[in-house]
Tab-separated table of C-alpha atoms and ligand atoms in Angstrom:
chain	number	residue	atom	x	y	z
K	16	MET	CA	-0.290	0.432	-0.025
K	17	THR	CA	1.064	3.346	-0.604
K	18	ASP	CA	-0.405	6.219	1.651
K	19	PHE	CA	-1.548	8.354	-1.406
K	20	PHE	CA	-5.155	7.875	-0.918
K	21	ALA	CA	-4.663	7.144	3.199
K	22	GLY	CA	-7.955	7.741	4.938
K	23	LEU	CA	-10.163	7.224	2.020
K	24	PRO	CA	-12.664	4.741	2.080
K	25	LYS	CA	-13.904	2.502	-0.373
K	26	ILE	CA	-16.170	4.108	-1.964
K	27	ALA	CA	-19.896	2.105	-1.797
K	28	TYR	CA	-23.757	2.421	-2.979
K	29	GLU	CA	-25.815	4.178	-0.362
K	30	GLY	CA	-28.846	5.619	-2.438
K	31	PRO	CA	-29.945	8.659	-3.577
K	32	ASP	CA	-30.342	10.065	0.272
K	33	SER	CA	-27.072	9.593	1.257
K	34	THR	CA	-25.071	12.933	2.356
K	35	ASN	CA	-22.003	11.008	2.409
K	36	ASP	CA	-19.483	12.518	-0.455
K	37	PHE	CA	-17.755	9.340	-0.198
K	38	SER	CA	-20.608	7.590	-1.604
K	39	PHE	CA	-22.366	6.404	-5.135
K	40	ARG	CA	-26.335	7.699	-4.766
K	41	HIS	CA	-26.940	6.330	-8.284
K	42	TYR	CA	-23.705	3.905	-9.457
K	43	ASN	CA	-25.105	0.443	-7.982
K	44	PRO	CA	-23.148	-2.053	-9.556
K	45	ASP	CA	-25.202	-5.203	-9.117
K	46	GLU	CA	-28.370	-3.220	-9.563
K	47	THR	CA	-30.284	-4.805	-12.603
K	48	VAL	CA	-31.713	-2.322	-15.452
K	49	MET	CA	-33.009	-3.935	-18.213
K	50	GLY	CA	-32.101	-7.075	-17.628
K	51	LYS	CA	-28.550	-6.771	-17.361
K	52	ARG	CA	-26.530	-5.364	-13.855
K	53	MET	CA	-25.689	-1.642	-14.045
K	54	GLU	CA	-21.882	-2.468	-13.707
K	55	ASP	CA	-21.938	-4.489	-17.021
K	56	HIS	CA	-24.348	-1.725	-18.652
K	57	LEU	CA	-21.736	0.585	-18.402
K	58	ARG	CA	-18.173	-0.500	-18.094
K	59	PHE	CA	-16.456	2.040	-16.449
K	60	ALA	CA	-12.961	2.927	-17.305
K	61	ILE	CA	-10.320	4.990	-15.374
K	62	ALA	CA	-7.663	6.770	-17.960
K	63	TYR	CA	-4.157	6.606	-16.960
K	64	TRP	CA	-2.770	9.283	-18.340
K	65	HIS	CA	-5.054	12.244	-17.338
K	66	SER	CA	-5.512	10.717	-13.634
K	67	PHE	CA	-1.777	9.673	-12.997
K	68	ALA	CA	0.428	11.244	-15.819
K	69	TRP	CA	-1.649	14.781	-16.472
K	70	PRO	CA	0.692	17.402	-14.622
K	71	GLY	CA	-1.807	20.052	-14.262
K	72	GLY	CA	-0.501	22.640	-16.735
K	73	ASP	CA	-2.150	25.065	-19.247
K	74	PRO	CA	-0.703	27.488	-22.524
K	75	PHE	CA	-0.156	29.891	-19.879
K	76	GLY	CA	1.489	27.621	-16.468
K	77	GLY	CA	3.086	23.892	-16.142
K	78	GLN	CA	2.621	21.882	-13.514
K	79	THR	CA	0.217	22.341	-10.696
K	80	PHE	CA	0.247	18.932	-9.655
K	81	GLN	CA	2.872	17.256	-7.170
K	82	ARG	CA	2.312	13.204	-7.041
K	83	PRO	CA	5.210	11.623	-5.531
K	84	TRP	CA	5.852	9.505	-8.928
K	85	PHE	CA	5.959	12.009	-10.997
K	86	GLY	CA	10.053	11.644	-12.521
K	87	ASP	CA	11.505	9.159	-15.276
K	88	THR	CA	12.621	6.231	-13.801
K	89	MET	CA	11.093	2.934	-14.128
K	90	ASP	CA	10.798	2.873	-9.647
K	91	LEU	CA	8.415	5.837	-10.207
K	92	ALA	CA	6.719	4.260	-12.524
K	93	ARG	CA	5.929	1.482	-11.006
K	94	LEU	CA	5.166	3.763	-7.731
K	95	LYS	CA	2.128	5.162	-10.438
K	96	ALA	CA	0.909	1.313	-11.205
K	97	ASP	CA	0.555	1.517	-7.374
K	98	VAL	CA	-1.117	4.533	-6.849
K	99	ALA	CA	-3.560	3.873	-9.656
K	100	PHE	CA	-4.758	0.083	-8.854
K	101	GLU	CA	-5.396	1.532	-5.225
K	102	MET	CA	-7.534	4.140	-7.034
K	103	PHE	CA	-9.569	1.483	-9.151
K	104	ASP	CA	-9.609	-0.387	-6.228
K	105	ILE	CA	-11.270	2.355	-4.169
K	106	LEU	CA	-13.779	3.282	-6.889
K	107	GLY	CA	-14.443	-0.395	-7.687
K	108	ALA	CA	-13.172	0.726	-11.345
K	109	PRO	CA	-14.091	-2.510	-13.505
K	110	PHE	CA	-11.459	-1.317	-16.279
K	111	PHE	CA	-8.581	0.982	-17.007
K	112	CYS	CA	-7.334	2.571	-20.302
K	113	PHE	CA	-3.574	3.869	-21.368
K	114	HIS	CA	-1.050	4.537	-23.648
K	115	ASP	CA	2.622	3.609	-23.896
K	116	ALA	CA	4.147	7.007	-22.794
K	117	ASP	CA	1.643	7.072	-19.808
K	118	VAL	CA	3.125	4.184	-17.974
K	119	ARG	CA	6.521	3.642	-18.904
K	120	PRO	CA	9.674	6.551	-18.878
K	121	GLU	CA	10.749	7.034	-22.360
K	122	GLY	CA	13.938	5.467	-23.539
K	123	ALA	CA	17.088	6.483	-24.828
K	124	ASP	CA	15.921	4.602	-27.915
K	125	PHE	CA	12.872	2.033	-29.428
K	126	ALA	CA	14.671	-0.641	-27.634
K	127	GLU	CA	14.640	0.865	-24.438
K	128	SER	CA	11.482	2.270	-24.085
K	129	THR	CA	9.586	-0.813	-25.729
K	130	ARG	CA	11.863	-2.941	-22.446
K	131	ASN	CA	10.253	-0.107	-19.861
K	132	LEU	CA	6.957	-0.841	-21.647
K	133	GLU	CA	7.215	-4.741	-21.269
K	134	GLU	CA	8.245	-4.254	-17.716
K	135	ILE	CA	5.353	-2.371	-17.098
K	136	VAL	CA	2.699	-4.357	-18.393
K	137	ASP	CA	4.433	-7.247	-16.254
K	138	TYR	CA	4.002	-5.359	-13.188
K	139	PHE	CA	0.048	-4.656	-14.803
K	140	GLY	CA	-0.388	-8.143	-15.342
K	141	GLN	CA	0.832	-8.916	-11.630
K	142	LYS	CA	-1.535	-6.923	-10.181
K	143	MET	CA	-4.238	-7.666	-12.377
K	144	GLU	CA	-4.174	-11.125	-10.908
K	145	THR	CA	-5.465	-9.503	-7.545
K	146	SER	CA	-7.480	-7.275	-9.170
K	147	LYS	CA	-11.061	-6.906	-10.350
K	148	THR	CA	-9.801	-4.494	-12.680
K	149	LYS	CA	-9.308	-5.102	-16.161
K	150	LEU	CA	-7.624	-3.487	-19.383
K	151	LEU	CA	-10.841	-1.635	-21.494
K	152	TRP	CA	-8.097	-0.731	-24.074
K	153	GLY	CA	-4.366	0.434	-25.028
K	154	THR	CA	-3.111	2.613	-27.521
K	155	ALA	CA	0.016	4.165	-28.368
K	156	ASN	CA	0.928	8.007	-27.698
K	157	LEU	CA	1.629	8.921	-30.903
K	158	PHE	CA	1.385	12.469	-30.719
K	159	SER	CA	3.503	14.309	-27.499
K	160	HIS	CA	7.318	13.544	-28.792
K	161	ARG	CA	8.594	16.168	-31.065
K	162	ARG	CA	9.436	13.410	-33.447
K	163	PHE	CA	5.720	13.133	-34.166
K	164	MET	CA	5.146	16.673	-34.663
K	165	SER	CA	3.971	16.622	-38.215
K	166	GLY	CA	1.860	13.204	-37.814
K	167	ALA	CA	2.946	9.470	-37.102
K	168	ALA	CA	0.878	7.531	-40.033
K	169	THR	CA	0.219	10.982	-42.255
K	170	ASN	CA	4.285	12.093	-41.936
K	171	PRO	CA	6.179	13.292	-44.540
K	172	ASP	CA	8.710	11.123	-43.520
K	173	PRO	CA	8.818	7.247	-43.954
K	174	ASP	CA	11.274	7.045	-40.691
K	175	VAL	CA	8.629	8.190	-39.057
K	176	PHE	CA	5.778	6.286	-40.303
K	177	ALA	CA	7.937	3.204	-39.194
K	178	TYR	CA	8.607	4.100	-35.788
K	179	ALA	CA	5.076	4.709	-35.603
K	180	GLY	CA	4.193	1.306	-37.281
K	181	ALA	CA	6.766	-0.321	-34.684
K	182	THR	CA	5.380	1.205	-31.576
K	183	ILE	CA	1.649	0.414	-32.227
K	184	LYS	CA	3.216	-3.111	-32.793
K	185	THR	CA	4.675	-2.705	-28.988
K	186	CYS	CA	1.440	-1.574	-27.828
K	187	MET	CA	-1.066	-3.894	-29.616
K	188	ASP	CA	0.857	-6.821	-28.281
K	189	ALA	CA	1.091	-5.147	-24.514
K	190	THR	CA	-2.387	-4.770	-24.665
K	191	HIS	CA	-3.003	-8.344	-26.335
K	192	LYS	CA	-1.216	-9.635	-23.422
K	193	LEU	CA	-2.777	-8.165	-20.406
K	194	GLY	CA	-6.126	-9.237	-22.400
K	195	GLY	CA	-7.476	-5.819	-23.331
K	196	ALA	CA	-10.753	-5.899	-24.665
K	197	ASN	CA	-10.030	-3.185	-27.443
K	198	TYR	CA	-7.267	-1.538	-29.365
K	199	VAL	CA	-7.570	2.396	-29.877
K	200	LEU	CA	-6.288	5.067	-32.492
K	201	TRP	CA	-6.553	8.238	-32.155
K	202	GLY	CA	-4.734	10.164	-34.988
K	203	GLY	CA	-3.624	12.915	-32.656
K	204	ARG	CA	-1.320	14.428	-35.257
K	205	GLU	CA	-2.673	12.784	-38.189
K	206	GLY	CA	-3.932	16.222	-40.310
K	207	TYR	CA	-2.546	19.444	-40.868
K	208	GLU	CA	-1.786	22.977	-39.798
K	209	THR	CA	-1.217	24.420	-43.755
K	210	LEU	CA	-1.896	23.015	-46.901
K	211	LEU	CA	0.938	24.916	-48.583
K	212	ASN	CA	3.130	22.093	-46.880
K	213	THR	CA	0.917	19.247	-47.122
K	214	ASP	CA	-0.097	17.254	-49.868
K	215	LEU	CA	-3.729	15.655	-48.521
K	216	SER	CA	-3.853	12.429	-50.980
K	217	ARG	CA	-0.248	11.281	-50.076
K	218	GLU	CA	-1.372	11.773	-46.224
K	219	SER	CA	-4.552	9.698	-46.324
K	220	GLU	CA	-2.906	6.901	-48.308
K	221	GLN	CA	-0.680	6.445	-45.625
K	222	ALA	CA	-3.063	6.541	-42.986
K	223	GLY	CA	-5.072	3.959	-44.680
K	224	ARG	CA	-2.325	1.881	-45.179
K	225	MET	CA	-1.474	1.665	-41.634
K	226	LEU	CA	-4.611	0.919	-40.756
K	227	SER	CA	-4.676	-2.333	-43.229
K	228	MET	CA	-1.579	-2.845	-41.519
K	229	VAL	CA	-2.919	-2.750	-37.588
K	230	VAL	CA	-5.916	-4.555	-38.800
K	231	ASP	CA	-3.735	-7.651	-40.178
K	232	TYR	CA	-1.407	-7.429	-37.146
K	233	LYS	CA	-4.538	-7.811	-35.147
K	234	HIS	CA	-5.679	-11.349	-37.142
K	235	LYS	CA	-1.493	-12.508	-36.826
K	236	ILE	CA	-1.596	-12.628	-32.776
K	237	GLY	CA	-5.398	-13.198	-32.915
K	238	PHE	CA	-6.426	-10.599	-30.917
K	239	LYS	CA	-10.097	-11.021	-30.402
K	240	GLY	CA	-10.890	-7.004	-29.328
K	241	ALA	CA	-12.387	-4.428	-31.290
K	242	ILE	CA	-9.890	-2.181	-32.919
K	243	LEU	CA	-11.535	1.184	-32.785
K	244	ILE	CA	-11.001	4.804	-34.413
K	245	GLU	CA	-11.447	8.196	-31.768
K	246	PRO	CA	-12.321	11.034	-34.332
K	247	LYS	CA	-11.616	14.064	-33.351
K	248	PRO	CA	-11.942	17.233	-35.670
K	249	GLN	CA	-9.050	19.632	-34.503
K	250	GLU	CA	-6.674	19.994	-31.601
K	251	PRO	CA	-4.131	19.605	-31.744
K	252	THR	CA	-3.491	20.080	-35.475
K	253	LYS	CA	-5.569	22.570	-37.182
K	254	HIS	CA	-7.684	20.165	-39.578
K	255	GLN	CA	-7.962	16.662	-38.385
K	256	TYR	CA	-8.506	13.350	-41.369
K	257	ASP	CA	-10.575	11.570	-38.334
K	258	TYR	CA	-13.234	14.585	-37.998
K	259	ASP	CA	-15.989	13.012	-37.171
K	260	VAL	CA	-18.279	9.622	-37.290
K	261	ALA	CA	-19.365	10.213	-40.915
K	262	THR	CA	-15.668	10.910	-41.847
K	263	VAL	CA	-14.289	7.582	-40.310
K	264	TYR	CA	-17.029	5.786	-42.282
K	265	GLY	CA	-15.872	7.289	-45.843
K	266	PHE	CA	-11.981	6.724	-44.821
K	267	LEU	CA	-12.617	2.959	-43.452
K	268	LYS	CA	-15.227	1.926	-46.845
K	269	ARG	CA	-12.079	3.452	-49.019
K	270	PHE	CA	-9.899	1.173	-48.047
K	271	GLY	CA	-12.378	-1.503	-47.195
K	272	LEU	CA	-11.754	-1.814	-43.582
K	273	GLU	CA	-15.747	-1.062	-42.599
K	274	ASN	CA	-16.407	-4.205	-41.143
K	275	GLU	CA	-12.664	-4.415	-39.366
K	276	VAL	CA	-13.102	-1.270	-37.439
K	277	LYS	CA	-15.508	0.557	-35.142
K	278	VAL	CA	-15.243	4.091	-33.390
K	279	ASN	CA	-14.893	5.360	-29.951
K	280	ILE	CA	-17.198	8.371	-29.490
K	281	GLU	CA	-15.530	11.045	-26.965
K	282	GLN	CA	-18.878	13.303	-26.173
K	283	GLY	CA	-16.127	16.473	-26.623
K	284	HIS	CA	-15.136	15.557	-30.109
K	285	ALA	CA	-18.662	15.745	-31.170
K	286	ILE	CA	-18.826	19.168	-29.731
K	287	LEU	CA	-15.853	20.305	-31.635
K	288	ALA	CA	-17.469	18.936	-34.283
K	289	GLY	CA	-20.361	20.614	-34.271
K	290	HIS	CA	-22.188	17.850	-33.457
K	291	SER	CA	-24.153	16.571	-30.303
K	292	PHE	CA	-22.860	13.762	-28.590
K	293	GLU	CA	-26.213	11.669	-29.265
K	294	HIS	CA	-25.885	12.192	-33.068
K	295	GLU	CA	-22.315	10.651	-33.341
K	296	LEU	CA	-23.965	7.617	-31.084
K	297	ALA	CA	-26.702	7.143	-33.465
K	298	MET	CA	-24.510	7.679	-36.507
K	299	ALA	CA	-22.655	5.443	-35.469
K	300	SER	CA	-25.105	2.809	-34.341
K	301	SER	CA	-26.436	3.398	-38.149
K	302	LEU	CA	-23.536	2.582	-39.940
K	303	GLY	CA	-22.742	-0.386	-37.917
K	304	LEU	CA	-19.873	1.332	-36.494
K	305	PHE	CA	-20.785	1.896	-32.769
K	306	GLY	CA	-18.079	0.897	-30.822
K	307	SER	CA	-16.849	2.581	-27.300
K	308	ILE	CA	-17.154	5.933	-25.696
K	309	ASP	CA	-14.975	8.546	-24.147
K	310	ILE	CA	-17.601	10.260	-21.545
K	311	ASN	CA	-15.931	13.095	-21.115
K	312	ARG	CA	-17.864	17.066	-22.352
K	313	ASN	CA	-16.326	19.900	-22.933
K	314	ASP	CA	-17.044	23.787	-21.932
K	315	TYR	CA	-19.399	24.928	-24.596
K	316	GLN	CA	-17.972	28.735	-24.712
K	317	SER	CA	-14.384	27.863	-24.173
K	318	GLY	CA	-14.160	25.811	-28.214
K	319	TRP	CA	-11.275	23.509	-27.563
K	320	ASP	CA	-11.023	19.850	-25.586
K	321	THR	CA	-11.426	20.798	-21.547
K	322	ASP	CA	-11.946	17.508	-20.946
K	323	GLN	CA	-14.295	17.504	-18.016
K	324	PHE	CA	-16.275	15.169	-16.021
K	325	PRO	CA	-19.915	14.542	-16.982
K	326	ASN	CA	-22.035	15.915	-14.478
K	327	ASN	CA	-25.290	16.863	-16.908
K	328	VAL	CA	-27.776	14.434	-16.319
K	329	PRO	CA	-30.339	15.106	-19.095
K	330	GLU	CA	-27.360	15.293	-21.474
K	331	MET	CA	-26.129	11.581	-20.212
K	332	ALA	CA	-30.116	10.069	-20.994
K	333	LEU	CA	-29.700	11.051	-24.225
K	334	ALA	CA	-25.921	9.804	-24.383
K	335	PHE	CA	-27.695	6.235	-22.903
K	336	TYR	CA	-30.303	6.141	-24.510
K	337	GLU	CA	-28.972	5.810	-27.758
K	338	VAL	CA	-26.107	3.390	-26.270
K	339	LEU	CA	-29.127	1.469	-25.219
K	340	LYS	CA	-30.528	1.251	-28.763
K	341	ALA	CA	-27.593	0.392	-30.454
K	342	GLY	CA	-28.048	-3.020	-28.231
K	343	GLY	CA	-25.374	-1.880	-25.352
K	344	PHE	CA	-21.402	-2.384	-24.978
K	345	THR	CA	-20.100	-5.553	-26.474
K	346	THR	CA	-16.483	-4.893	-26.056
K	347	GLY	CA	-16.511	-1.544	-25.378
K	348	GLY	CA	-17.052	0.350	-22.463
K	349	THR	CA	-17.354	3.837	-20.620
K	350	ASN	CA	-14.160	5.514	-20.193
K	351	PHE	CA	-13.390	9.049	-18.322
K	352	ASP	CA	-10.846	10.387	-20.584
K	353	ALA	CA	-11.194	13.653	-18.108
K	354	LYS	CA	-9.323	15.026	-16.204
K	355	LEU	CA	-9.071	17.149	-13.024
K	356	ARG	CA	-9.155	21.181	-13.157
K	357	ARG	CA	-5.672	22.348	-12.720
K	358	GLN	CA	-6.414	23.781	-9.139
K	359	SER	CA	-7.635	20.501	-7.901
K	360	LEU	CA	-4.845	19.467	-6.272
K	361	ASP	CA	-6.254	16.744	-3.303
K	362	PRO	CA	-5.792	13.384	-3.742
K	363	GLU	CA	-9.566	13.209	-2.619
K	364	ASP	CA	-10.087	15.576	-6.190
K	365	LEU	CA	-9.481	12.514	-8.174
K	366	ILE	CA	-11.827	9.960	-6.526
K	367	LEU	CA	-14.843	12.434	-6.018
K	368	ALA	CA	-14.873	13.390	-9.843
K	369	HIS	CA	-15.000	9.852	-10.544
K	370	VAL	CA	-17.530	9.654	-7.808
K	371	GLY	CA	-19.711	12.242	-9.220
K	372	GLY	CA	-19.213	11.109	-12.779
K	373	MET	CA	-20.394	7.421	-12.770
K	374	ASP	CA	-23.185	8.770	-10.627
K	375	ALA	CA	-24.142	11.361	-13.618
K	376	CYS	CA	-23.967	8.214	-15.955
K	377	ALA	CA	-26.081	5.576	-13.606
K	378	ARG	CA	-28.754	8.651	-13.557
K	379	GLY	CA	-28.554	9.066	-17.528
K	380	LEU	CA	-28.839	5.400	-17.906
K	381	LYS	CA	-31.716	4.926	-15.744
K	382	ALA	CA	-33.519	7.607	-17.421
K	383	ALA	CA	-32.616	6.145	-20.841
K	384	ALA	CA	-33.568	2.782	-19.353
K	385	ALA	CA	-37.071	4.066	-18.470
K	386	MET	CA	-37.907	5.972	-21.847
K	387	LEU	CA	-37.359	3.056	-23.593
K	388	GLU	CA	-39.775	0.482	-21.202
K	389	ASP	CA	-42.661	3.236	-21.003
K	390	GLY	CA	-42.169	3.369	-25.099
K	391	THR	CA	-43.816	7.073	-25.914
K	392	LEU	CA	-40.882	8.080	-27.779
K	393	GLU	CA	-40.440	4.965	-29.911
K	394	ALA	CA	-43.786	4.707	-30.604
K	395	LEU	CA	-44.400	8.706	-31.996
K	396	ARG	CA	-40.999	8.046	-34.128
K	397	ALA	CA	-42.089	5.000	-35.494
K	398	GLU	CA	-45.897	6.516	-36.607
K	399	ARG	CA	-43.581	9.299	-37.901
K	400	TYR	CA	-42.636	6.821	-40.422
K	401	ALA	CA	-45.394	4.692	-40.312
K	402	GLY	CA	-46.117	5.536	-43.971
K	403	TRP	CA	-43.186	3.746	-45.261
K	404	ASP	CA	-44.301	0.686	-43.609
K	405	SER	CA	-46.739	0.387	-47.276
K	406	ASP	CA	-46.378	-2.186	-49.997
K	407	GLU	CA	-46.081	0.692	-52.426
K	408	SER	CA	-43.340	2.530	-49.776
K	409	GLN	CA	-41.443	-0.472	-49.954
K	410	LYS	CA	-41.608	-0.963	-53.545
K	411	ILE	CA	-40.104	2.581	-53.468
K	412	LEU	CA	-37.209	1.703	-51.389
K	413	ARG	CA	-36.197	-1.604	-52.961
K	414	GLY	CA	-35.639	0.039	-56.242
K	415	GLU	CA	-38.668	-1.051	-58.295
K	416	ARG	CA	-39.854	2.221	-58.943
K	417	SER	CA	-38.703	5.292	-61.264
K	418	LEU	CA	-39.023	8.969	-60.782
K	419	GLY	CA	-41.732	8.138	-63.895
K	420	ASP	CA	-43.760	6.047	-61.469
K	421	LEU	CA	-43.965	8.639	-58.979
K	422	GLU	CA	-45.466	10.785	-61.282
K	423	SER	CA	-47.850	8.781	-62.820
K	424	HIS	CA	-48.760	7.673	-58.902
K	425	VAL	CA	-49.014	11.294	-57.687
K	426	ARG	CA	-51.375	12.280	-60.931
K	427	SER	CA	-53.396	9.132	-60.997
K	428	ALA	CA	-53.878	8.829	-56.888
K	429	GLY	CA	-54.257	12.726	-57.035
K	430	ILE	CA	-51.395	12.970	-53.962
K	431	ASN	CA	-51.624	16.181	-52.551
K	432	PRO	CA	-49.205	15.874	-49.406
K	433	GLU	CA	-50.694	18.085	-45.851
K	434	PRO	CA	-47.729	18.512	-43.321
K	435	ARG	CA	-48.107	17.079	-40.492
K	436	SER	CA	-46.112	18.314	-36.680
K	437	GLY	CA	-42.578	17.161	-35.848
K	438	ARG	CA	-44.342	17.475	-32.828
K	439	GLN	CA	-40.664	18.340	-31.145
K	440	GLU	CA	-41.910	20.365	-27.627
K	441	ARG	CA	-44.151	17.526	-26.836
K	442	LEU	CA	-41.450	15.029	-27.048
K	443	GLU	CA	-38.677	16.886	-25.394
K	444	ASN	CA	-41.599	17.233	-22.415
K	445	LEU	CA	-41.871	13.381	-22.463
K	446	VAL	CA	-38.103	13.362	-22.404
K	447	ASN	CA	-38.464	15.974	-19.449
K	448	ARG	CA	-40.591	13.713	-17.662
K	449	PHE	CA	-37.883	10.989	-16.970
K	450	VAL	CA	-34.620	12.994	-16.245
V	22	XLS	C1	-7.633	13.149	-27.036
V	22	XLS	C2	-8.183	11.820	-26.746
V	22	XLS	C3	-7.202	10.690	-26.145
V	22	XLS	C4	-7.663	9.235	-26.672
V	22	XLS	C5	-6.501	8.582	-26.977
V	22	XLS	O1	-8.180	13.960	-27.161
V	22	XLS	O2	-8.984	11.922	-26.304
V	22	XLS	O3	-7.291	11.154	-25.072
V	22	XLS	O4	-8.470	9.118	-26.039
V	22	XLS	O5	-6.063	8.829	-27.362
V	23	NI	NI1	-10.021	14.078	-26.312
V	24	NI	NI1	-10.428	10.353	-26.076
């Protein structure tokens, strides 16, 4: 045991009336929601990078957090792992996620960095034998080190492409070894600052090649988890290639990978792309790409990725409504890719941020399940489209009617459509009964 969280209790469910800050009011892992345990619905994961590696900097000032494990040695990396698993235990977190760079010190060269990673992966492996916490996903950090400043797979220098590919391989090996449920690719610098120095066509060819190699390697090693792309429209680069779910779908189709890769959708990234979170979830579900979620929100005024913990229950209700309609998670889960505000210095801030986020998600999930079980929203939506269920409409959709046929039909049946209300306010009122 380290003494970092000394004196803080293990968090238990105490119900909505509890006044104990260190308790769940809504997240009750064993409670059944639509026939499934809440823990199995939500599949919460702790993000190693924000909780244990981020120093609290912003563009105007550096480190605010003083963690005893900050530094570049393997001993400190092991101390960080000890504290991380203590937090997983305090929260009862079923999963965690990590990048290579979060967990090991950078070595002098590729070989040393990989050795460091392998040592920590073995250390994680030992801890996971006695911990309930599993790996939701692993990923490679191909955006922080200066070698990646002009991209990883989309770099103009093939040596950087090779270094990135080699790094992805080691991170897939690490994820596979730890029994990870997914492997994530977020294109942190796969984009550009100016077209004046950028060859768009080459860069997307390179990205397609890298992703194909990732899929080949997954099959080669027998990794059964999902490969997930995490869309984001900008930041750090001005224009990122994996803009949103629809853009990723086009990219996957182009390289014939639409049945091999799914998406990890982050609420804050959806907002940056000018979408709602539920839009991105519904789009992914409709395209057969729904995989996993990062549940961190943005500040709606700031226009950048502020990675805040979720605390808006009506937003969570609409998001989990789409998750449930998509059939829920299979390999995916709910990752807190969220960080404390830089003034939240104390160990207990780290715990309470997650407690609040887990409760907000649990309330959202329960409201979403109640809306689905009530059925009115789905019934009203089905009624709106009911005309399309008729025999004649189905013939149109099957391609058995031409524009000429439509003209004859309109003339002979004397069709003269009357608009019908979309009933938006009525539906919004309905949702408000559940949140
Ligand atoms: C950054 C991304 C990142 C990914 C993992 O905006 O959200 O944290 O989730 O590389
Ligand atoms: Ni993000
Ligand atoms: Ni993310």
